[in-house]
Every structure is written in C-alpha cells, then in structure tokens.
Coordinates of C-alpha atoms and ligand atoms in Angstrom, one line a residue:
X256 CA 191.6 -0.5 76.3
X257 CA 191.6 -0.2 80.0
X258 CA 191.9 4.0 79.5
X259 CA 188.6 3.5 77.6
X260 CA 186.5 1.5 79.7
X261 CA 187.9 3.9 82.6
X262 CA 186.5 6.6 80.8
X263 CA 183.4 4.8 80.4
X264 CA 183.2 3.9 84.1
X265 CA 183.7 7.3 85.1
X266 CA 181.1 9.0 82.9
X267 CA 178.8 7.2 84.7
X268 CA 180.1 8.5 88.1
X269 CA 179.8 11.8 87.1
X270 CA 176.4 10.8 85.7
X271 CA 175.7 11.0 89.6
X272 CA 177.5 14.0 90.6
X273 CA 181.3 12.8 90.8
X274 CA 184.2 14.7 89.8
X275 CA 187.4 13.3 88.7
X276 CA 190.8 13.3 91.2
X277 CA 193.8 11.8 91.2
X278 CA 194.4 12.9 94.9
X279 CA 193.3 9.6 97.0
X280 CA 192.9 11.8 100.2
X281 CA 190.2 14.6 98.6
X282 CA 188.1 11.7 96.7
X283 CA 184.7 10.0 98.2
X284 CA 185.4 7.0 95.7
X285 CA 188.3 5.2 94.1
X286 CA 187.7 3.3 91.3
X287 CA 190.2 0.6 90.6
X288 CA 189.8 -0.8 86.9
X289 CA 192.4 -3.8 86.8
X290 CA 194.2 -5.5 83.9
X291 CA 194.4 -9.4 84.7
X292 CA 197.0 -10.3 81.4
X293 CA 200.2 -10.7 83.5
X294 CA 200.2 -11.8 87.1
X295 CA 202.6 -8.6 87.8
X296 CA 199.5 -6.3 87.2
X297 CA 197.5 -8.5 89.0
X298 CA 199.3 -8.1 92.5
X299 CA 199.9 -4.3 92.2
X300 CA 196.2 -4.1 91.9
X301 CA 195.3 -6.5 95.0
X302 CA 198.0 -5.0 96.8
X303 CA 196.7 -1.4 96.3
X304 CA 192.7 -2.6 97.3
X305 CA 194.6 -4.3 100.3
X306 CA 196.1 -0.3 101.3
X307 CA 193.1 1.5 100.9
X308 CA 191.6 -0.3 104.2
X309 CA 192.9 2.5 105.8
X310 CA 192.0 5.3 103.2
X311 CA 188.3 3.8 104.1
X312 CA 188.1 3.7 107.8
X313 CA 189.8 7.4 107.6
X314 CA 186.3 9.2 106.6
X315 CA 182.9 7.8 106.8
X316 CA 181.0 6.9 103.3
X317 CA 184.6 6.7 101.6
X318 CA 183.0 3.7 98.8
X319 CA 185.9 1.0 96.8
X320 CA 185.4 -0.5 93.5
X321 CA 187.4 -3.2 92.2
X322 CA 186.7 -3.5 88.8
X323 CA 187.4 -4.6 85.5
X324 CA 189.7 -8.4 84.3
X325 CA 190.8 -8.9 88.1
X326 CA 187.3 -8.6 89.5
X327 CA 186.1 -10.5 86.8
X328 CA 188.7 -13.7 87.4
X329 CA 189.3 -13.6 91.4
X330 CA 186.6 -11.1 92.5
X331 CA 184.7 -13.4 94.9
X332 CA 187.7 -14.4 96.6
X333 CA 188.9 -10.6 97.2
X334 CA 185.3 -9.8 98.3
X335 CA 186.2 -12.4 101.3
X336 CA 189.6 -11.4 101.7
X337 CA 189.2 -7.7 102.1
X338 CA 185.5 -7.2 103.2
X339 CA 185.9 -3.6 103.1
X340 CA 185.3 -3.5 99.5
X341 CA 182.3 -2.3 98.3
X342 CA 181.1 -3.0 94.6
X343 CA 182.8 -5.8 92.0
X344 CA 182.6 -4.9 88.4
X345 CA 183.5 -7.6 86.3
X346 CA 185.0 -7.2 82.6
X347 CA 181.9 -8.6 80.9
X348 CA 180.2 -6.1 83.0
X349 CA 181.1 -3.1 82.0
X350 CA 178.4 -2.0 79.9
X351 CA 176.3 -2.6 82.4
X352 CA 178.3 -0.4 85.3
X353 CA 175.3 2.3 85.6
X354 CA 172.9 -0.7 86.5
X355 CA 175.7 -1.8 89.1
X356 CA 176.2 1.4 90.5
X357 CA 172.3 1.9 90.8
X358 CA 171.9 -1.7 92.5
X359 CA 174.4 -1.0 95.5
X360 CA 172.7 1.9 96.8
X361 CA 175.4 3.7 97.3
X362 CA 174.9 6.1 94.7
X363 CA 172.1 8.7 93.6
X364 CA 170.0 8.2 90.4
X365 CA 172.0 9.5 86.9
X366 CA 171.1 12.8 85.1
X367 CA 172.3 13.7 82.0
X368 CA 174.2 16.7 83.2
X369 CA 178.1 15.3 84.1
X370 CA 182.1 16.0 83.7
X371 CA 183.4 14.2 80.7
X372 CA 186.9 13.8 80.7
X373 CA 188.7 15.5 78.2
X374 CA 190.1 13.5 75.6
X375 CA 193.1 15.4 74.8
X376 CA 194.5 14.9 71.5
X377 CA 193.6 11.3 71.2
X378 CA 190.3 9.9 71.8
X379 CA 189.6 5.8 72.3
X380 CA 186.5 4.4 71.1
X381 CA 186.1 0.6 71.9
X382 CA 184.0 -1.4 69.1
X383 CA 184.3 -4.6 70.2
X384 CA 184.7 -6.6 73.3
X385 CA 186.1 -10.3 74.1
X386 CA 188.2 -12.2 71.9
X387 CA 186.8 -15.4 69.8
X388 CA 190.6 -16.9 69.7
X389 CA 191.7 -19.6 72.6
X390 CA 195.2 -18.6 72.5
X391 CA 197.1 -21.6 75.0
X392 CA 198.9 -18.9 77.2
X393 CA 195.8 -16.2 77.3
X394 CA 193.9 -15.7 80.3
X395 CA 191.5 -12.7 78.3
X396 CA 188.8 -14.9 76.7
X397 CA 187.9 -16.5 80.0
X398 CA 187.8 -12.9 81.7
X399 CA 186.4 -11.3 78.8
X400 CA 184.5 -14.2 77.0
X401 CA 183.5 -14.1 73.5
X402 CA 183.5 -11.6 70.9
X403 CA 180.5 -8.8 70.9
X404 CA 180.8 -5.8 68.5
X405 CA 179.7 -2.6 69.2
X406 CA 176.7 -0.9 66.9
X407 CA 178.9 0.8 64.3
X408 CA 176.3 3.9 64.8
X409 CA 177.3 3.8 68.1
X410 CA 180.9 3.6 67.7
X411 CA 180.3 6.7 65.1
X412 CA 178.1 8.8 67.6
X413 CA 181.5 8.1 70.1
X414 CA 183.7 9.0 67.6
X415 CA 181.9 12.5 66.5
X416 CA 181.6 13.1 70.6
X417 CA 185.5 12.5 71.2
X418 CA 186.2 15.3 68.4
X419 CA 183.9 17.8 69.7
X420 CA 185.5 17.7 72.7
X421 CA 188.8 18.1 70.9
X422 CA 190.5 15.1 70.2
X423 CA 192.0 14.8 66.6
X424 CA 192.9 11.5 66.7
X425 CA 190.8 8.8 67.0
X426 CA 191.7 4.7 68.4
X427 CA 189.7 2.4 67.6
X428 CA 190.2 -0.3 70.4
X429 CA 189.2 -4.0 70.8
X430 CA 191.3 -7.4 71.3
X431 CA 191.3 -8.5 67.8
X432 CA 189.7 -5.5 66.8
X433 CA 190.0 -5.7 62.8
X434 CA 187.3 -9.2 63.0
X435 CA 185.3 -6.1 63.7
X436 CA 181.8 -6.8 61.5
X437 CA 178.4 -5.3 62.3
X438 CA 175.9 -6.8 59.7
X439 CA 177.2 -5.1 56.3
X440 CA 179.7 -3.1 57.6
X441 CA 184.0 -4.3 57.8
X442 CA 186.5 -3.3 60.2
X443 CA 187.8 -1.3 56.6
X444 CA 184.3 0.0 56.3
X445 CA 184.0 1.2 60.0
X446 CA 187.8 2.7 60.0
X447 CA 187.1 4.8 56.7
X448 CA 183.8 6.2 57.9
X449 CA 185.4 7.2 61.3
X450 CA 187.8 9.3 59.3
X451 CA 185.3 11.2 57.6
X452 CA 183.8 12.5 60.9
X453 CA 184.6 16.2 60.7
X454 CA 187.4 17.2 62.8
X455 CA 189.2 14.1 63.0
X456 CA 192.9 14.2 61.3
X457 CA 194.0 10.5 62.5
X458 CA 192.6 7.0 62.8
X459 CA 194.6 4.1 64.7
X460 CA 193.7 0.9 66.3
X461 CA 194.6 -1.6 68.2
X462 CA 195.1 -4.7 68.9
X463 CA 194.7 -6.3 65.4
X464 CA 195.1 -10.5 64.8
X465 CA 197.4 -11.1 62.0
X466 CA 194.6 -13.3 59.9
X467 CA 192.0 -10.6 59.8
X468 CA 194.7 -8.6 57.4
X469 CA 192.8 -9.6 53.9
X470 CA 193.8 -8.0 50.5
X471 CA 189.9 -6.7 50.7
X472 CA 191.1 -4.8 53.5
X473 CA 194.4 -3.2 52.5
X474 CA 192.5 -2.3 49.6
X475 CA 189.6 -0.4 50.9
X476 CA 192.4 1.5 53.6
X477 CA 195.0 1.9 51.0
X478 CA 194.1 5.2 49.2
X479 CA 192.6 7.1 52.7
X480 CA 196.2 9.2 54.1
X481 CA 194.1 9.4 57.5
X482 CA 194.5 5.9 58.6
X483 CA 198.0 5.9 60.4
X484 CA 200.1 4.1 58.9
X485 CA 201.2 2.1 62.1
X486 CA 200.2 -1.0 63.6
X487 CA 201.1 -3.0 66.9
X488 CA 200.7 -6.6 65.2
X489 CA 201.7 -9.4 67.9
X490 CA 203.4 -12.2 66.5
X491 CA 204.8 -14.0 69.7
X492 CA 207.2 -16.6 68.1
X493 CA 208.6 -17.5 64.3
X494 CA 208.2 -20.8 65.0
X495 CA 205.2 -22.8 63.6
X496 CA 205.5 -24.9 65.4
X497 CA 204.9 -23.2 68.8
X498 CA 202.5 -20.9 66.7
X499 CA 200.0 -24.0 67.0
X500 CA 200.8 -24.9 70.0
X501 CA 200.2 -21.4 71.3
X502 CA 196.9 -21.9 69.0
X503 CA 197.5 -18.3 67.3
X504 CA 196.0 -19.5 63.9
X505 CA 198.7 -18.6 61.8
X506 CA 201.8 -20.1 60.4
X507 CA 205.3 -18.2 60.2
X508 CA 204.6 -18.0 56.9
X509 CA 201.3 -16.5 56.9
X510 CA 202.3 -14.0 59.5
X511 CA 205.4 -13.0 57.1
X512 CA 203.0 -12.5 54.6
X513 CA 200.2 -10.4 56.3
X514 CA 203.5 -8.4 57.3
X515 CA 204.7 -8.0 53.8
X516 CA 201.2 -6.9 52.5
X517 CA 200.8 -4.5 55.0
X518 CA 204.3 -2.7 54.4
X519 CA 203.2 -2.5 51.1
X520 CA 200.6 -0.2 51.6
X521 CA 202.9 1.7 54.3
X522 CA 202.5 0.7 57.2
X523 CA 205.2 0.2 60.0
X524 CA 205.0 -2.5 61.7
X525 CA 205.7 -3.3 65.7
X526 CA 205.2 -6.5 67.7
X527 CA 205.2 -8.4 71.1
X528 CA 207.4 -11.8 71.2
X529 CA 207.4 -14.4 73.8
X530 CA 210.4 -16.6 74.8
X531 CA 210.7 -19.9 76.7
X532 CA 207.2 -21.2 76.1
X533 CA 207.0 -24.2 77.7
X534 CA 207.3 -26.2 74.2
X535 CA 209.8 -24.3 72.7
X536 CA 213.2 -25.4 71.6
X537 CA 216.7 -24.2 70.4
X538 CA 215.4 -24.4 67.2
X539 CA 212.2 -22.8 67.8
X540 CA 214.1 -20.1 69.3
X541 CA 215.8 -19.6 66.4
X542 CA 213.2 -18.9 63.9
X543 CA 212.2 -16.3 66.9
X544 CA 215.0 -14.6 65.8
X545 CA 215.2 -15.2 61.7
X546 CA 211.9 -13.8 62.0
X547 CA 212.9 -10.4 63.5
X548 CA 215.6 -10.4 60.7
X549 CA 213.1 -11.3 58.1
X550 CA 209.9 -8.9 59.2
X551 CA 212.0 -5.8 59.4
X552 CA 210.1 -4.3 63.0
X553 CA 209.9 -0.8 63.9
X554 CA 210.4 -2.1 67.4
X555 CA 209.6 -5.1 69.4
X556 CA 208.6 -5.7 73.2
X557 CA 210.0 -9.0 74.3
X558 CA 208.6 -10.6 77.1
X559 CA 209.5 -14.1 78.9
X560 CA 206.8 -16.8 79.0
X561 CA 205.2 -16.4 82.4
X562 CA 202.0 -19.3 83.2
X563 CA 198.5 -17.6 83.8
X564 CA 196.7 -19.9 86.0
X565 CA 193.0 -21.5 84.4
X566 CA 195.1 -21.4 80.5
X567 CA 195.8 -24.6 78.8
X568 CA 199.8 -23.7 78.6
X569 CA 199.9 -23.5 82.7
X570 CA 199.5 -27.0 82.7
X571 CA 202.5 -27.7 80.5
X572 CA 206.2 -28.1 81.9
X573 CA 208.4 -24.8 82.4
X574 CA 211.5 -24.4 81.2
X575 CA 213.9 -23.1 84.0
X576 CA 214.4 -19.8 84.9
X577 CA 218.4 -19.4 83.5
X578 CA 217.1 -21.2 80.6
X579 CA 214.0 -18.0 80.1
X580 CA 216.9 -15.5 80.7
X581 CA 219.2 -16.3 78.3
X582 CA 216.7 -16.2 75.5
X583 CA 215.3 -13.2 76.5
X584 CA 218.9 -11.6 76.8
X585 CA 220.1 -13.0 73.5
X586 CA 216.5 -11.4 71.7
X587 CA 216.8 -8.2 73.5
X588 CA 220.4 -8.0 72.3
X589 CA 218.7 -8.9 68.3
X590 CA 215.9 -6.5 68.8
X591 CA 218.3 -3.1 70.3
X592 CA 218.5 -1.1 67.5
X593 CA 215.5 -1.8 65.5
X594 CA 213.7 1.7 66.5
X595 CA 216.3 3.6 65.6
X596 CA 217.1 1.9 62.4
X597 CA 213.6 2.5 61.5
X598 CA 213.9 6.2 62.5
X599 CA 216.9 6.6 60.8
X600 CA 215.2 5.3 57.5
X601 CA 212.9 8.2 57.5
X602 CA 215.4 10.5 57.0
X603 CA 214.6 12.4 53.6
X604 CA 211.1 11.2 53.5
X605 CA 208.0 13.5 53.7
X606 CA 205.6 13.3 56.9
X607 CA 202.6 14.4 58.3
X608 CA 203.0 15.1 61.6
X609 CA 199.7 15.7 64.2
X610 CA 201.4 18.4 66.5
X611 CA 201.5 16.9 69.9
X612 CA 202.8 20.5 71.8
X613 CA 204.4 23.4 70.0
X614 CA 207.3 21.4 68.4
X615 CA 207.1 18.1 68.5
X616 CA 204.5 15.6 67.1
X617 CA 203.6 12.4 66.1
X618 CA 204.2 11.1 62.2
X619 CA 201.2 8.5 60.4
X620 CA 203.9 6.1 61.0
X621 CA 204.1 6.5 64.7
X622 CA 207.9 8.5 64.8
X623 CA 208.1 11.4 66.7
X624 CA 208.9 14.6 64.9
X625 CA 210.7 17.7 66.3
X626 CA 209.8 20.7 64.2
X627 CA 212.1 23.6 62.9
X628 CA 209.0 26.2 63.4
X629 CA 206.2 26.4 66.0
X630 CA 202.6 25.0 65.3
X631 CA 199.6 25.1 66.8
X632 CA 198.8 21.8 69.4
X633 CA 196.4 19.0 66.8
X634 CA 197.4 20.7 63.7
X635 CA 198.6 18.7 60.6
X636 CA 202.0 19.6 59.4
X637 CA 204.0 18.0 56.7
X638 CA 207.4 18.2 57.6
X639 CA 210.8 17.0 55.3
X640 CA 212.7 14.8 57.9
X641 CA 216.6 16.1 57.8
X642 CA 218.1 13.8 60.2
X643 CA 217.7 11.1 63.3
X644 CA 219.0 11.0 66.3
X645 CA 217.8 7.8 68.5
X646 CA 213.9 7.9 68.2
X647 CA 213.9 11.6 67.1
X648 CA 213.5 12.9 63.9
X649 CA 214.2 16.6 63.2
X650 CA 212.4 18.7 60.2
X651 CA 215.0 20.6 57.8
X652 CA 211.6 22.7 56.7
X653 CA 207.8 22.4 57.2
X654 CA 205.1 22.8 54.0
Ligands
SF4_1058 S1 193.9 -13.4 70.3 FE1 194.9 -14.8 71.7 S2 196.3 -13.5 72.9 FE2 194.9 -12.2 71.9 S3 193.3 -11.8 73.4 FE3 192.6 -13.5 72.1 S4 193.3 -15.4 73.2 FE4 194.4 -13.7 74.1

C-alpha cells in the first residue's frame, strides 16, 4: 500500500519536473512516505528525517517531506523537533498531495507532461482508503480514519494505465479491501472487470477481512482462472475469546469457515498471528496453535504483541517479555515447515505460471516456479510441477 501511494506521490513530483533517484546525494528532494503500524518502522523513519539535517544544509534549495501514517500520527511534534523539515503529508492526505505541494511554494505549477514509474510486472491500484473496523491493538483507523472507496471508473482507468505501461499483474490494494462497494458495483464485481482489461494476465489483492468472504463472492470469482488463487487473510489468534477482545468481528469458527470456503474454490491461504496479547492465556494460546493445525496455512508470519500508543489494548497489562518469547518460539517452531509442505503438495499438479525472468515465475497460487525451458518475461506458461525442493518448484515439461 505504501509502494502505491509512493507512486502516487511521486507522479505528482514529476508533474513538476522531478525525476526519480535513489542516490540521496544527486536528488533536490527526498520524499519520505512512512508506515506507522509497528513502532520499529516508526523510529527508522524519524531516525532517517533526523540524518538528512545534514544532506539539507549540504546544498541550498535541498526540500524534505515527511509523509504518509507517521506524519499523519506525530507530524506536529517532528515539525518542532527537526525544523529543517519542509512539508508534512498526512495519510488522509494523500489525495490531496498536488494541492500540498502547490501550497508550500516550493514547487512549480503541474503539467501534464511527467516520468511515470514503470510498473514492472506488477502494478498496484489502491480502491479504497481507511479501515471501518476498531481493532483493540490497531493504530491505522486513527491514522487513516474511516473507510472511502475509490470510483470504480477510476480504479479501472488506473488499472488499463498500469498495463499499458507493461504490467501484467494487477493488485488491488486497500486495508480491508474486499468491503470494497461503489454504488452497484462488489469487491467481486470490481476484481472480475479488472481482469478483463486487455493485457492483464493476473488479479490479486490485498489486505482482505475475513467477514467480507460471502458465498455471493466466491461465487461470482469462482469460474474467472485470472484471479490468483492466493490470499494473505490475517487471523491474529484461534482464540475467541481474544478474537473479541482484539474486536476482529469474527469467531474461530467463522474464521475456519471463511478459510474452508475459500480453499474450496482454490485458493491458498497465508496469515499473520499475534502472541502474548495482553489478555491472552495458556489456553488461548493453544487454540493459536490448533488453529494452525486446523486451517492448513501456506505460511504464516508470527509476530509478538507489541502496544501502539493512542489504541485501546495499550492501556491493558503486558505480559512479560520471557513470557512473549516463549510463545513466539514455541509457534515459530509449529509454523517451520508449513511453506514447504504446501510446496511440496503441488508436486504433480498443473500451474500457470506468470514468467517473472527467463526461468522462473510466479504460480495463481503464489509458489514460485523454475521452468525446464526459457519464456519470455509476463508470459503465461502452464507448467506440470515434477518436484519441490524448499519453496521451489521445478517443471518436468511446459504446455
Ligand atoms: S481491520 Fe483491524 S487490524 Fe486491519 S486495519 Fe482495520 S483496525 Fe487495523
């Protein structure tokens, strides 16, 4: 999501002449576009504004801007702390970044003439911003505020812009993007259209809520083989009972079933899990871990409970750290293994693999492919899967 509104950001730089470095001591402007979710990303952020002091005072008219979740939740006070900066872009502001560029005076009027970056093989569309849920832990709806969904025309006119310039795949991102809805038209509606634009092989998305899965949805996606059949579906915990007090909306057993219904139509399923929030309990642990036996993960990224400050669950009691280590070792310990079980279940199937360089590509389920023969880059070749080894599958023979 961040890539995206990067993208966005900079379009509107080179909108005013700008070109696009990664080499801090040729640029005239370093956009910094922060993520807020984990205090970790936070600091490397502040402490990257705080070393560009010097980078500024080196050249005359060098301009910083801090923008994005960070600016949005502790802009003001950075302002203070490191005068030197020059604009603040919030989150809920980036649709609105042109106006702010054109308000600090820094910058000369847009024209329509200006770099785009090339999406490669994947291009990310974002059709919604904010987030609608109050999840106890989550620090996004305050930076991000409440849901707002893109124009679907819009999205469409991004999408058909992204393949032009070459991208085959298309991700459709937003932070419980499938409660996508613009008047008439469904997340289903939105994902189906976006694989008809011409040129486009592959639709994905992400970050989907695990209530949003309806069987109206599975069945308008089920017979269209360009929707990848791969999702990143969060469950955090197998426990109900920290499920509510997490406020995810969902019981265990709903989440097992969204899971089931969706493996049905093929999709492969990863997740995010949280240990040691501050209500959880042996036994809540547990179910953490009959869950990951139960739900059958591609892979999951397991993370310790760590308090965001200004969300409810920072005001609740921690458990100590030894206490947030062992669970975290004992889940890693559950979850090693799961990728390449899951790759190692492919072997013998059938799969359509986007070519990502000459040999080697991407399958509808997310595995990565090694071909026998050479391709050419964003093709689509179907490939029988002869063996795994770790997260690498390798083609006996493509069709
Ligand atoms: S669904 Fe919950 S965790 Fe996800 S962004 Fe919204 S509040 Fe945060």
């Amino acid at each position: 999501m961040n890539l995206a509104d990067s993208e966005e950001m900079f379009a509107q730089l080179a909108a005013r002449g700008f070109g696009y470095t990664e080499n801090l001591e040729e640029a005239d402007v370093v956009l910094i576009n922060t993520c807020t979710v984990r205090d970790h990303a936070e600091h490397r952020a502040v402490s990257f504004l705080g070393r560009l002091g010097t980078w500024k005072r080196e050249k005359q008219g060098r301009r910083i801007i801090f923008a994005g979740c960070a600016a949005q939740r502790i802009g003001n006070q950075l302002k203070k702390q490191f005068p030197f900066l020059d604009i603040l872009s919030g989150a809920k502001e980036i649709e609105h970044f042109g106006d702010t560029l054109e308000k600090s005076g820094f910058f000369p009027p847009s024209t329509p003439q200006g770099e785009t970056l090339s999406p490669g093989l994947t291009g990310y569309v974002t059709i919604m911003r904010g987030c609608n849920f109050a999840c106890t832990y989550c620090i996004v709806p305050t930076v991000r505020g409440p849901i707002k969904c893109l124009p679907h025309t819009a999205i469409l006119e991004q999408g058909r812009a992204k393949a032009n310039a070459g991208a085959k795949e298309i991700m459709l991102l937003g932070q419980t993007v499938n409660a996508y809805q613009d008047g008439a038209v469904s997340f289903a509606d939105l994902l189906n259209k976006t694989s008809e634009i011409p040129g486009v092989e592959r639709v994905r998305f992400t970050s989907p809520h695990p209530i949003y899965f309806t069987p109206q949805f599975l069945a308008a996606i089920k017979d269209n083989p360009k929707i990848a059949r791969h999702v990143h579906l969060p469950a955090q915990s197998g426990s109900s009972k920290v499920l509510a007090e997490m406020k995810r909306g969902y019981t265990r057993e709903i989440l097992l079933e969204k899971i089931f219904a969706l493996k049905e139509v093929g999709f492969q399923i990863s997740t995010d899990l949280i240990v040691g929030f501050p209500t959880e309990t042996e036994e809540d642990f547990n179910q953490t871990l009959t869950l990951v036996d139960q739900a059958g993960f591609s892979t999951a990224y397991c993370y310790k409970y760590s308090p965001r400050q200004g969300t409810v669950a920072a005001q609740m009691k921690l458990h100590p750290q030894n206490v947030l280590e062992q669970r975290l070792d004992i889940l890693l310990n559950k979850v090693r293994g799961l990728a390449e079980a899951a790759y190692q279940a492919q072997v013998g199937t059938l799969q359509e693999v986007l070519m990502e360089s000459a040999d080697k590509g991407r399958s509808s389920g997310s595995f990565w492919v090694k071909t026998k023969q050479s391709h050419p880059v964003g093709s689509i070749v179907r490939a029988e899967i002869e063996k795994a080894d770790g997260t690498l599958l390798f083609a006996r023979n493509e069709l």
